[in-house]
XYZ file of C-alpha atoms in Angstrom:
787
model
C -4.850 13.283 -24.173
C -5.504 10.749 -26.977
C -3.756 8.009 -24.999
C -5.891 8.783 -21.830
C -9.015 8.718 -23.958
C -7.998 5.414 -25.493
C -7.518 3.927 -21.980
C -10.874 5.389 -20.838
C -12.776 3.856 -23.810
C -11.013 0.506 -23.362
C -11.814 0.329 -19.722
C -15.421 1.557 -20.166
C -16.104 -1.088 -22.877
C -14.771 -3.901 -20.701
C -16.617 -2.808 -17.577
C -19.859 -2.589 -19.546
C -19.405 -6.168 -20.846
C -18.651 -7.465 -17.402
C -21.673 -5.763 -15.819
C -23.863 -7.049 -18.563
C -22.653 -10.589 -18.086
C -23.122 -10.167 -14.272
C -26.879 -9.539 -14.950
C -27.311 -12.914 -16.651
C -29.282 -15.626 -14.826
C -27.358 -17.351 -12.030
C -26.005 -20.896 -12.430
C -26.236 -24.002 -10.324
C -25.984 -24.416 -6.544
C -23.665 -26.690 -4.544
C -24.254 -27.144 -0.799
C -23.511 -29.686 1.958
C -22.411 -30.173 5.506
C -19.323 -31.248 7.416
C -18.802 -32.972 10.812
C -15.819 -34.575 12.483
C -15.041 -38.172 13.448
C -15.800 -37.358 17.092
C -19.366 -36.274 16.193
C -18.616 -32.592 16.565
C -20.032 -30.051 14.066
C -17.170 -28.749 11.910
C -17.917 -25.036 12.485
C -15.359 -22.674 10.771
C -14.027 -25.489 8.560
C -12.600 -24.070 5.306
C -14.097 -25.420 2.080
C -12.109 -24.621 -1.067
C -13.389 -25.295 -4.568
C -11.056 -26.021 -7.503
C -11.701 -26.827 -11.114
C -10.488 -30.429 -11.691
C -9.139 -29.838 -15.235
C -6.412 -27.312 -14.292
C -6.620 -27.033 -10.499
C -7.850 -23.362 -10.847
C -9.067 -21.953 -7.559
C -12.793 -20.961 -7.911
C -14.119 -19.968 -4.497
C -13.788 -20.481 -0.767
C -16.473 -20.863 1.957
C -16.531 -21.277 5.730
C -18.882 -23.650 7.533
C -21.510 -21.936 9.663
C -22.573 -22.909 13.195
C -24.405 -25.980 11.876
C -21.483 -27.091 9.724
C -23.170 -26.057 6.532
C -21.461 -24.633 3.439
C -22.793 -23.340 0.056
C -21.577 -22.243 -3.298
C -23.925 -20.430 -5.704
C -23.890 -19.222 -9.298
C -21.721 -22.219 -10.434
C -21.105 -23.222 -14.075
C -21.465 -26.883 -15.010
C -18.055 -28.526 -14.816
C -15.951 -31.048 -12.874
C -14.768 -29.693 -9.523
C -12.763 -30.785 -6.538
C -13.643 -29.914 -2.936
C -10.879 -29.522 -0.357
C -12.042 -29.274 3.281
C -9.686 -28.447 6.114
C -9.963 -27.834 9.852
C -7.132 -27.376 12.398
C -6.396 -30.779 14.070
C -8.052 -32.889 11.317
C -6.969 -34.419 8.029
C -7.613 -32.420 4.847
C -10.459 -34.104 2.877
C -10.683 -34.075 -0.924
C -13.838 -34.937 -2.922
C -14.508 -34.905 -6.673
C -17.773 -33.336 -7.873
C -19.496 -33.396 -11.247
C -21.866 -30.408 -11.393
C -24.673 -30.661 -14.002
C -27.534 -29.483 -11.841
C -28.169 -28.218 -8.353
C -26.372 -30.608 -5.959
C -26.675 -31.239 -2.211
C -23.730 -33.288 -1.046
C -23.994 -36.037 1.475
C -22.525 -35.070 4.902
C -18.729 -35.389 4.850
C -16.668 -36.476 7.816
C -13.176 -35.182 8.777
C -10.843 -37.601 10.601
C -8.593 -36.484 13.370
C -4.929 -36.053 12.341
C -2.318 -38.433 13.786
C 1.451 -38.519 13.539
C 1.261 -41.732 11.460
C -0.674 -40.040 8.649
C 1.027 -37.973 5.994
C -0.192 -34.406 5.479
C -2.407 -33.973 2.462
C -1.284 -31.114 0.235
C -3.791 -29.366 -2.000
C -2.469 -27.313 -4.835
C -4.117 -24.934 -7.239
C -4.296 -21.395 -8.590
C -5.674 -19.280 -5.632
C -7.478 -16.068 -6.397
C -5.164 -13.127 -6.716
C -7.623 -10.829 -4.840
C -9.881 -11.709 -1.919
C -12.666 -9.222 -1.041
C -13.944 -8.692 2.496
C -16.240 -6.107 4.083
C -13.524 -4.131 5.812
C -10.466 -4.855 3.567
C -9.060 -6.397 0.416
C -6.286 -9.055 0.368
C -3.821 -9.423 -2.402
C -1.668 -12.559 -2.757
C 1.533 -11.879 -4.788
C 3.215 -14.738 -6.658
C -0.031 -15.879 -8.409
C 0.507 -15.842 -12.163
C 2.215 -12.618 -13.242
C 1.840 -10.944 -9.844
C 5.561 -10.827 -9.076
C 8.266 -8.204 -8.673
C 9.205 -5.771 -5.914
C 6.558 -3.819 -3.974
C 7.260 -0.586 -5.830
C 6.114 -2.431 -9.016
C 3.210 -4.372 -7.495
C 1.463 -1.795 -5.282
C 0.367 0.528 -8.092
C -1.362 -2.570 -9.674
C -3.680 -3.006 -6.652
C -7.221 -1.507 -6.765
C -7.173 2.125 -5.726
C -3.433 2.245 -4.901
C -1.231 5.002 -6.409
C 2.493 5.520 -5.780
C 3.724 8.955 -6.952
C 7.151 9.658 -8.387
C 7.914 11.421 -5.026
C 7.223 8.195 -3.133
C 3.818 9.132 -1.687
C 1.115 6.468 -1.319
C -2.556 7.097 -2.001
C -5.496 4.746 -1.453
C -8.858 5.319 -3.067
C -7.686 8.798 -4.099
C -6.760 9.885 -0.536
C -3.232 10.631 0.789
C -2.181 10.034 4.411
C -1.750 6.267 3.994
C 0.108 4.393 6.649
C 2.364 1.430 5.696
C 2.731 -1.575 8.025
C 5.323 -4.250 7.575
C 3.975 -7.281 9.422
C 2.636 -5.758 12.647
C 4.898 -2.728 12.780
C 4.305 0.762 11.430
C 6.910 2.167 9.070
C 7.751 5.820 9.726
C 8.855 6.514 6.188
C 7.880 8.893 3.407
C 9.132 10.097 0.060
C 12.430 8.616 -1.151
C 12.769 6.620 2.099
C 9.544 4.731 1.404
C 10.624 4.176 -2.262
C 13.834 2.574 -1.076
C 11.984 0.151 1.169
C 9.482 -0.882 -1.437
C 12.205 -1.419 -4.121
C 14.136 -3.657 -1.832
C 11.117 -5.840 -0.825
C 10.509 -8.735 -3.297
C 7.163 -10.400 -3.730
C 8.660 -13.808 -2.875
C 9.149 -12.430 0.658
C 5.515 -11.459 0.977
C 2.640 -13.679 2.001
C -0.119 -11.149 1.298
C -0.933 -7.466 1.181
C -3.993 -5.998 3.015
C -5.714 -2.838 1.936
C -7.582 -1.654 5.072
C -9.861 1.308 4.382
C -11.383 1.703 7.919
C -8.944 0.181 10.394
C -10.144 -0.923 13.868
C -8.870 0.386 17.145
C -6.044 -2.212 17.350
C -4.136 -0.093 14.788
C -2.637 3.245 15.541
C -4.940 6.097 14.796
C -2.666 7.733 12.244
C -3.459 7.242 8.580
C -6.653 8.990 7.390
C -6.267 7.480 3.955
C -6.229 3.925 5.306
C -3.608 1.318 5.963
C -1.543 -0.867 3.614
C -0.192 -3.832 5.528
C 2.500 -6.098 3.935
C 2.689 -9.490 5.677
C 5.850 -11.339 4.963
C 6.110 -15.042 4.243
C 7.029 -17.617 6.974
C 7.327 -21.092 5.518
C 8.614 -22.973 8.552
C 10.090 -25.999 6.908
C 11.715 -28.894 8.653
C 15.157 -28.858 7.197
C 16.528 -26.356 4.650
C 14.944 -24.150 1.976
C 16.618 -22.104 -0.714
C 15.088 -19.388 -2.961
C 16.521 -17.206 -5.670
C 14.888 -14.652 -8.035
C 16.134 -12.207 -10.621
C 14.346 -9.469 -12.544
C 15.821 -7.747 -15.599
C 14.043 -4.882 -17.354
C 14.702 -2.701 -20.363
C 13.033 0.614 -21.120
C 14.840 3.839 -21.922
C 17.445 2.497 -19.399
C 18.208 -0.937 -18.022
C 17.242 -1.966 -14.535
C 16.914 -5.085 -12.373
C 17.051 -6.658 -8.949
C 18.418 -9.933 -7.496
C 17.293 -11.524 -4.254
C 18.027 -14.782 -2.435
C 16.662 -16.401 0.745
C 17.871 -19.282 2.971
C 15.686 -20.908 5.679
C 16.710 -23.446 8.247
C 14.649 -25.198 10.988
C 15.617 -27.870 13.391
C 13.505 -28.685 16.476
C 12.417 -25.429 18.141
C 15.022 -23.288 16.219
C 14.157 -21.402 13.027
C 16.440 -18.998 11.064
C 15.868 -17.058 7.857
C 18.484 -14.935 6.031
C 17.905 -13.029 2.798
C 19.622 -10.531 0.671
C 18.448 -8.356 -2.227
C 20.253 -5.878 -4.599
C 18.367 -3.508 -6.851
C 19.363 -1.040 -9.566
C 16.848 1.388 -11.175
C 17.446 4.192 -13.644
C 14.484 6.342 -14.774
C 13.791 9.570 -16.625
C 11.535 12.040 -15.009
C 10.755 15.310 -16.791
C 9.003 18.312 -15.378
C 7.365 21.121 -17.476
C 6.121 24.275 -15.697
C 4.261 27.283 -17.110
C 3.553 30.318 -14.995
C 1.662 33.452 -16.073
C 1.498 36.588 -13.836
C -1.402 38.930 -14.093
C -5.123 38.560 -14.451
C -6.370 36.520 -17.392
C -8.678 39.333 -18.510
C -5.835 41.852 -18.661
C -4.110 42.659 -21.993
C -1.137 40.513 -22.923
C 1.326 43.392 -22.511
C 0.663 43.619 -18.805
C 1.351 39.893 -18.255
C 4.647 38.118 -17.524
C 5.326 34.447 -18.397
C 7.838 31.895 -17.253
C 8.365 28.601 -18.943
C 10.600 25.976 -17.325
C 11.699 22.596 -18.423
C 13.543 20.222 -16.043
C 15.207 17.078 -17.389
C 16.188 14.618 -14.615
C 17.767 11.216 -14.892
C 17.676 9.501 -11.488
C 19.632 6.497 -10.494
C 18.639 4.407 -7.451
C 20.629 1.391 -6.305
C 21.233 -0.370 -3.047
C 21.121 -3.659 -1.128
C 19.091 -4.910 1.841
C 20.198 -7.861 3.949
C 18.077 -9.191 6.750
C 18.247 -11.914 9.479
C 15.334 -13.456 11.420
C 15.682 -15.952 14.337
C 12.713 -17.638 15.966
C 12.927 -20.022 19.001
C 10.180 -21.958 20.858
C 11.304 -21.704 24.441
C 8.441 -23.796 25.806
C 5.084 -24.869 24.402
C 3.354 -21.571 25.261
C 6.397 -19.230 24.882
C 8.032 -18.206 21.672
C 10.704 -15.477 21.231
C 12.075 -13.896 18.031
C 14.659 -11.401 16.794
C 14.789 -9.710 13.481
C 17.267 -7.198 12.033
C 17.017 -5.459 8.681
C 19.643 -3.163 7.010
C 19.031 -1.134 3.896
C 21.758 0.910 2.202
C 20.836 3.084 -0.814
C 22.608 5.525 -3.128
C 20.573 8.048 -5.075
C 21.969 10.306 -7.842
C 20.023 12.762 -10.069
C 21.683 15.148 -12.447
C 19.131 17.823 -13.532
C 19.267 20.108 -16.549
C 16.847 22.976 -16.424
C 15.913 25.693 -18.945
C 13.920 28.830 -17.821
C 12.548 31.230 -20.336
C 11.030 34.571 -19.426
C 8.667 36.642 -21.559
C 7.193 40.033 -20.860
C 6.263 43.127 -22.794
C 8.381 45.581 -20.744
C 11.782 43.863 -21.038
C 13.824 41.700 -23.407
C 13.269 38.041 -23.188
C 15.865 36.109 -21.295
C 16.778 32.506 -20.809
C 18.613 30.835 -18.019
C 20.159 27.375 -18.059
C 20.845 25.549 -14.773
C 22.786 22.377 -14.201
C 22.611 20.692 -10.838
C 23.559 17.417 -9.286
C 21.945 15.844 -6.224
C 23.607 12.884 -4.531
C 22.186 11.105 -1.432
C 23.417 8.146 0.634
C 20.851 6.502 2.928
C 21.334 3.863 5.645
C 18.450 2.303 7.626
C 18.825 -0.166 10.470
C 15.738 -1.813 11.951
C 15.710 -4.232 14.901
C 12.739 -5.997 16.446
C 12.534 -8.235 19.550
C 9.184 -9.947 20.296
C 7.855 -12.382 22.905
C 4.630 -14.337 22.402
C 2.878 -16.234 25.266
C -0.137 -18.372 24.574
C -1.092 -21.235 26.876
C -4.467 -21.906 25.378
C -6.516 -20.850 22.323
C -8.425 -18.405 24.460
C -5.657 -16.036 25.302
C -2.555 -14.621 23.887
C 0.069 -11.960 25.020
C 2.413 -10.314 22.523
C 5.247 -7.908 23.415
C 7.249 -6.059 20.803
C 10.360 -3.846 21.174
C 11.529 -1.886 18.129
C 14.614 0.145 17.430
C 15.041 1.993 14.080
C 17.878 4.222 13.041
C 17.966 6.186 9.770
C 20.827 8.296 8.443
C 20.801 10.315 5.211
C 23.674 12.391 3.829
C 23.232 14.506 0.759
C 25.158 16.877 -1.460
C 23.633 19.333 -3.922
C 25.384 21.607 -6.388
C 23.801 24.016 -8.904
C 25.281 26.404 -11.503
C 23.038 28.811 -13.416
C 24.056 30.652 -16.636
C 22.330 33.643 -18.220
C 22.234 33.090 -22.020
C 20.460 36.360 -22.908
C 20.653 39.646 -21.087
C 17.513 41.517 -20.215
C 17.136 45.185 -19.364
C 18.819 44.658 -16.051
C 21.641 42.119 -16.585
C 22.036 39.493 -13.844
C 25.191 37.597 -12.954
C 25.584 33.885 -13.088
C 24.836 32.170 -9.805
C 26.344 29.097 -8.067
C 24.866 27.146 -5.150
C 26.264 24.323 -3.035
C 24.777 22.572 -0.004
C 25.405 19.618 2.249
C 22.801 18.054 4.480
C 22.549 15.413 7.163
C 19.266 13.906 8.347
C 19.161 11.549 11.366
C 16.116 9.794 12.806
C 15.995 7.387 15.772
C 12.802 5.641 16.861
C 12.327 3.680 20.064
C 9.009 1.756 20.464
C 7.420 -0.612 22.974
C 4.040 -2.249 22.439
C 2.059 -4.917 24.204
C -1.167 -6.594 23.094
C -3.469 -9.042 24.953
C -6.353 -11.052 23.456
C -8.888 -13.068 25.372
C -11.680 -15.134 23.746
C -14.663 -15.712 26.000
C -16.028 -18.166 23.475
C -15.940 -18.764 19.718
C -18.162 -15.741 19.143
C -16.828 -13.080 21.534
C -13.237 -11.749 21.715
C -11.694 -8.846 23.746
C -8.478 -7.114 22.856
C -6.504 -4.551 24.915
C -3.072 -3.067 24.383
C -0.676 -0.157 24.787
C 2.128 1.416 22.787
C 4.606 4.092 23.339
C 7.228 5.363 20.932
C 9.737 8.174 20.945
C 11.101 9.685 17.635
C 14.153 11.872 17.719
C 15.013 13.855 14.574
C 18.152 15.831 13.870
C 18.321 17.733 10.428
C 21.040 20.159 9.334
C 22.592 21.752 6.251
C 25.106 24.466 5.722
C 22.751 27.198 6.825
C 20.303 25.824 9.452
C 20.043 23.175 12.149
C 16.726 21.623 13.206
C 15.906 19.202 16.013
C 12.596 17.637 16.759
C 11.309 15.044 19.329
C 7.939 13.393 19.239
C 6.515 11.110 21.952
C 3.248 9.233 21.324
C 1.660 6.948 23.900
C -1.575 5.027 23.316
C -3.967 2.691 24.985
C -6.795 0.771 23.316
C -9.665 -1.603 24.092
C -11.490 -3.449 21.312
C -14.100 -6.185 21.189
C -16.123 -8.200 18.755
C -19.097 -10.491 19.127
C -21.536 -12.342 17.002
C -25.259 -12.964 17.705
C -26.822 -15.235 15.204
C -26.577 -13.239 11.881
C -25.551 -10.030 13.545
C -21.841 -9.189 14.090
C -20.641 -6.217 16.215
C -17.183 -4.772 16.474
C -16.120 -1.696 18.295
C -13.410 -0.067 20.338
C -11.769 3.157 21.375
C -8.129 4.309 21.357
C -6.602 7.057 23.397
C -3.309 8.732 22.194
C -1.293 11.384 23.929
C 1.105 13.300 21.764
C 3.884 15.551 22.966
C 6.146 17.516 20.588
C 9.424 19.389 21.485
C 11.556 21.201 18.966
C 13.915 24.128 18.589
C 11.245 26.270 16.849
C 7.723 27.346 17.873
C 6.284 23.790 17.456
C 6.316 22.812 21.251
C 2.869 21.480 22.069
C 0.949 18.479 23.466
C -2.604 17.066 22.959
C -4.724 14.156 23.795
C -7.225 12.527 21.442
C -9.889 9.693 21.664
C -10.476 7.689 18.501
C -13.676 5.535 18.568
C -14.389 2.883 15.854
C -17.600 0.959 15.313
C -18.819 -1.695 12.894
C -22.202 -3.419 12.593
C -22.781 -6.214 10.062
C -25.969 -8.145 9.374
C -26.057 -11.245 7.165
C -29.513 -11.243 5.775
C -28.887 -14.450 3.752
C -26.169 -16.940 2.900
C -25.307 -14.870 -0.082
C -25.224 -11.253 1.168
C -24.638 -8.912 4.059
C -24.936 -5.261 4.840
C -22.598 -3.285 7.168
C -22.178 0.142 8.592
C -18.779 1.425 9.755
C -17.513 4.562 11.510
C -13.929 5.607 12.213
C -12.096 8.735 13.457
C -8.471 9.014 12.458
C -5.603 11.475 12.586
C -2.912 12.685 10.117
C 0.056 14.200 11.941
C 2.410 16.551 10.047
C 5.415 14.720 8.556
C 8.870 15.563 9.906
C 9.887 17.345 6.820
C 6.579 19.273 6.770
C 7.588 20.800 10.130
C 11.191 21.555 9.150
C 11.639 25.264 8.626
C 14.730 24.774 6.424
C 14.412 26.126 2.849
C 15.076 23.754 0.024
C 16.132 25.446 -3.230
C 15.076 23.735 -6.569
C 16.122 26.672 -8.759
C 16.226 30.493 -8.561
C 12.391 30.690 -8.839
C 11.093 27.679 -6.822
C 11.639 27.192 -3.079
C 10.141 24.896 -0.485
C 10.132 24.871 3.331
C 8.174 23.405 6.178
C 5.701 24.967 8.543
C 6.467 24.676 12.294
C 2.923 25.832 13.164
C 1.271 23.060 11.233
C -1.516 21.282 13.184
C -2.800 17.724 13.004
C -5.707 16.807 10.760
C -8.720 14.865 12.083
C -11.049 12.925 9.767
C -14.388 11.324 10.427
C -15.544 8.607 7.940
C -19.026 6.851 7.772
C -19.599 4.122 5.224
C -22.365 1.693 4.309
C -21.245 -1.623 2.748
C -23.312 -4.143 0.744
C -21.598 -7.479 0.041
C -22.665 -10.343 -2.231
C -20.832 -13.655 -1.713
C -17.488 -11.959 -1.124
C -17.405 -11.173 -4.812
C -19.345 -7.877 -5.222
C -19.044 -4.954 -2.815
C -20.756 -1.570 -3.138
C -19.707 1.091 -0.607
C -21.281 4.585 -0.388
C -19.247 6.745 2.081
C -18.831 10.211 3.476
C -15.731 11.742 5.199
C -15.210 15.068 6.850
C -11.807 16.561 7.770
C -10.816 19.416 10.066
C -7.549 21.281 9.525
C -6.806 19.473 6.275
C -3.015 19.359 5.527
C -2.256 20.408 1.948
C 0.369 22.319 0.029
C 0.157 26.082 -0.302
C 1.856 27.982 -3.259
C 2.850 31.531 -2.301
C 3.775 33.954 -5.020
C 6.697 36.263 -3.987
C 8.579 39.095 -5.684
C 10.527 38.534 -8.929
C 7.876 35.829 -9.869
C 9.272 33.387 -7.278
C 7.161 30.702 -5.647
C 7.412 29.380 -2.143
C 5.823 25.941 -1.546
C 4.791 25.461 2.131
C 2.268 23.114 3.827
C -0.806 24.653 5.461
C -3.989 23.714 7.261
C -7.313 24.340 5.430
C -10.294 24.730 7.819
C -12.535 22.149 6.302
C -12.579 19.369 3.649
C -15.253 16.812 2.866
C -15.652 13.976 0.385
C -18.479 11.684 -0.617
C -18.678 8.946 -3.163
C -19.369 5.300 -4.024
C -16.835 2.462 -4.482
C -17.524 -0.765 -6.339
C -15.429 -3.918 -6.266
C -16.216 -6.940 -8.429
C -13.727 -9.752 -7.669
C -13.219 -13.185 -9.007
C -15.749 -12.741 -11.874
C -15.320 -15.352 -14.542
C -16.656 -14.459 -18.017
C -15.269 -17.751 -19.229
C -13.711 -20.850 -17.696
C -10.249 -19.662 -18.381
C -10.787 -15.956 -17.684
C -10.910 -14.379 -14.210
C -11.548 -10.642 -13.906
C -11.496 -8.035 -11.129
C -13.082 -4.572 -11.449
C -12.652 -1.505 -9.248
C -14.559 1.751 -9.569
C -14.461 4.787 -7.264
C -16.524 7.920 -8.129
C -16.345 10.741 -5.684
C -16.715 14.471 -5.103
C -14.105 16.348 -2.905
C -14.265 19.928 -1.712
C -12.077 22.257 0.322
C -13.037 25.458 2.158
C -10.432 28.185 2.914
C -10.046 31.978 3.103
C -8.184 33.953 0.369
C -8.176 37.727 -0.176
C -10.394 38.272 2.906
C -13.211 36.101 1.519
C -14.338 32.464 1.968
C -13.544 30.299 -1.069
C -14.456 26.754 -2.025
C -12.558 24.443 -4.315
C -14.128 21.133 -5.357
C -14.267 18.654 -8.200
C -15.768 15.285 -9.128
C -13.370 12.452 -10.046
C -13.250 8.816 -11.109
C -10.733 6.062 -10.459
C -11.149 2.839 -12.491
C -9.073 -0.382 -12.727
C -9.607 -3.676 -14.492
C -7.408 -6.804 -13.952
C -7.768 -9.701 -16.369
C -6.098 -13.048 -15.696
C -6.165 -15.827 -18.355
C -5.336 -19.385 -17.278
C -4.281 -21.101 -20.492
C -3.309 -24.698 -21.244
C 0.097 -26.130 -20.223
C 0.082 -24.030 -16.983
C 0.445 -20.679 -18.766
C -1.025 -17.572 -17.108
C -1.489 -14.279 -18.866
C -2.603 -10.810 -17.669
C -3.885 -7.729 -19.389
C -4.790 -4.891 -17.033
C -5.127 -1.136 -16.882
C -6.197 1.803 -14.694
C -7.447 5.360 -15.228
C -7.934 8.299 -12.912
C -9.452 11.705 -13.917
C -8.407 15.118 -12.576
C -9.278 15.757 -8.956
C -9.012 18.512 -6.342
C -6.183 18.614 -3.786
C -6.330 21.662 -1.542
C -6.080 24.813 -3.701
C -4.765 22.868 -6.697
C -6.338 20.639 -9.375
C -4.314 17.534 -10.050
C -4.204 16.168 -13.546
C -5.479 12.705 -14.410
C -3.659 9.802 -16.176
C -3.686 6.059 -16.713
C -1.580 2.978 -17.400
C -1.749 -0.292 -19.315
C 0.332 -3.403 -18.555
C 0.428 -6.970 -19.573
C 2.331 -10.153 -18.714
C 2.669 -13.915 -19.183
C 4.064 -16.618 -16.850
C 5.022 -20.308 -17.113
C 6.164 -22.664 -14.430
C 8.580 -25.563 -14.856
C 10.127 -28.357 -12.747
C 7.061 -28.959 -10.583
C 6.555 -25.244 -10.013
C 10.047 -24.762 -8.608
C 11.075 -22.673 -11.641
C 8.897 -19.769 -12.887
C 9.470 -17.378 -15.816
C 7.512 -14.154 -16.223
C 7.584 -11.724 -19.081
C 5.776 -8.338 -18.441
C 5.336 -5.052 -20.227
C 4.533 -1.881 -18.271
C 3.082 1.525 -19.359
C 3.486 0.495 -23.083
C 1.589 3.638 -24.129
C 3.734 5.901 -21.940
C 0.771 7.503 -20.170
C 2.142 7.867 -16.568
C 2.210 11.510 -15.761
C 1.456 13.777 -12.827
C 0.640 17.455 -12.803
C -1.421 20.330 -11.321
C -3.098 23.584 -12.156
C -3.447 26.327 -9.568
C -4.157 30.002 -9.212
C -1.606 31.819 -7.026
C -2.883 35.357 -6.304
C -2.683 37.001 -9.701
C -0.706 34.169 -11.324
C -1.694 30.910 -12.943
C 0.655 27.967 -12.694
C 0.490 24.728 -14.684
C 2.945 21.870 -14.078
C 3.294 18.454 -15.713
C 5.632 15.716 -14.541
C 6.188 12.856 -17.041
C 7.937 9.807 -15.799
C 9.118 7.434 -18.456
C 8.313 3.993 -17.030
C 7.883 2.061 -20.334
C 9.618 -1.179 -19.692
C 9.695 -4.830 -20.695
C 10.846 -7.130 -17.901
C 11.915 -10.811 -17.590
C 11.685 -12.342 -14.149
C 13.013 -15.722 -13.063
C 12.494 -17.395 -9.716
C 13.748 -20.751 -8.463
C 13.098 -22.582 -5.095
C 14.500 -25.760 -3.612
C 13.665 -27.601 -0.386
C 15.712 -30.132 1.523
C 13.572 -31.621 4.223
C 9.898 -32.117 4.967
C 7.219 -29.435 5.493
C 5.569 -29.894 8.844
C 2.377 -28.643 10.280
C 2.569 -25.126 11.563
C 0.147 -26.030 14.286
C 2.781 -28.372 15.885
C 4.932 -25.356 16.485
C 2.331 -22.548 16.716
C -0.768 -24.197 18.178
C -2.579 -20.988 18.892
C -1.042 -18.324 16.594
C -3.270 -18.457 13.466
C -4.382 -15.731 11.093
C -7.767 -15.415 12.719
C -6.353 -14.731 16.167
C -3.413 -12.511 15.135
C -3.366 -9.099 16.823
C -3.066 -6.586 13.998
C -1.140 -3.816 15.774
């Protein structure tokens, strides 16, 4: 409690200082215009602003339809402008800003084969804020490590010890790797994130209200990880190592090799990781009403001490070939093998007035071996900048084998002596996914674009243990149409997606349904500085495979969990209003309403046993305000990012023959501080905090974390060293409070993630980097189809 209060006071003080400084009078203004050597207005040219002293990235602007650009609120200093446009040379210009400046028109020369490519270097912003999403670029400063380490450091992202992602306090988050959805959850998701190093990643997108191009699943939003593609002419080598020490040692090693010659490109990489952590669970359960005398109540106190070891390796191979100028084909295969081991020591104490106290001691061992093979074949056809056709074929196979053994001893006999119990189980989970998707984009002009596409995927699941056998098939087919246009200062985007779902299983879950998912966005730029937007989305959360599995999982003699084959899908409507100021400040009031909300239910059974089973609650709603302040610079060397999310969430359900409501207000706060010091040193001091919130019938406890780091580059940025410290105050914990009939249960999970880590990365190129436009003339970030 004291540590959480300390974090809260620290974050509140810093947020107050930042907001006070943000209210100070604005600085100077820098504006100008750009045209090309062939007398064409340079619309959509990118203008990047760096500080001359240390090449620190300050801001980025895009030229409007008249070729104008503008930077406001500038501090007096020496700056460098870097202006780029596809097909033209990059132009650099030094600026001394002492007052408002209007630059003379700048001209871009057409690029030729005889001219060398101009390379602009500098520290880019770690976070980029947009109306519909937030983009994070790993590798800047101390932002390195695997995705399991970096994702919880992003604004509004939480990764639980069970491997469940949350975005802005909402579960049901969908993970995309490049343009492909990852059907992973729990430990499977943790394995993938631990094996994916930041050096493989170009950027991470946090998409709160996805458009119709994405699948409709994921009511909490979408986290998209876009991997890096350097495309060098010649060879490229990269190596990174990360070593950490907390209660236990851990680390990971990764290497990558790239080769390109002519139209052929190949990339091979390999990573190995080893993690050992302590995760303790403390559970207190009291039966009987709180207003009854103590002698009529029964108490259970349980302590679980688990040391979990997670290790594995993940090789991958990517081949890309330009068949003709408009046709490109690619093949990628990824394999991930993981071994998980968790010995658990549990102590259970029972206290009641009617019988002698008793204590049980349980020792169990869980071992799991996982293998995941993913294959992707794609074909891209683009004969002009106006149109593009992309076809993807995916095949994913996942196999998990597990063994569990448990032995329980009775240390003290009660009035009715029990015998010692022993339990053994073996399980096998097998998942196969087959998917085909096609996307077509056509641009009528520079302002209007139409996208259409289709996707079908079949998932086949086979789960069995010593006592039960469960099979499950899910077929989802979808069609979508989406368009966007711009009329002066007004931007419109909308679309609709239709998805047909058919489920077949060996239980009572056989069913099919059809849904339409509309999306709409309206944005008005009332000035060069600001804009206001309104968005609406309808999304779905389908039950997870394990949530539908009726097999019973035994944690101990008093805690069981099983799936619910009758679980229905959850539909969620979201409306948001967004105010943006120069892509630095975003304020978003929002409201969401869910039908058949999927949550956990805790059922009290005889002998004080609890069965955990998912259920549908009839109604849930949430309203709140989110605030993002990105790229704020209290000083020349200090860049700060602030995230706040205050909301109220409420659930409605029936219990004991009466309607009940369960709601609570909550706050999520995060501050990231990056300090760019002399000699190319970058330091970071950051922290987050979240207060207790409502989740179904339960109240989830709050927590927080503080971390820091420092980085230094050597050998012309080829060698980088990073020293980081995570959770130095040991505040990471999860827990819940819930009333189960006449019993009150309180649980706290404390995961020891205190750790000091040293990271090293080294890269080496043999050859010359060449323009991506020579090989991909029409496949740029703006035109990428995000499915």
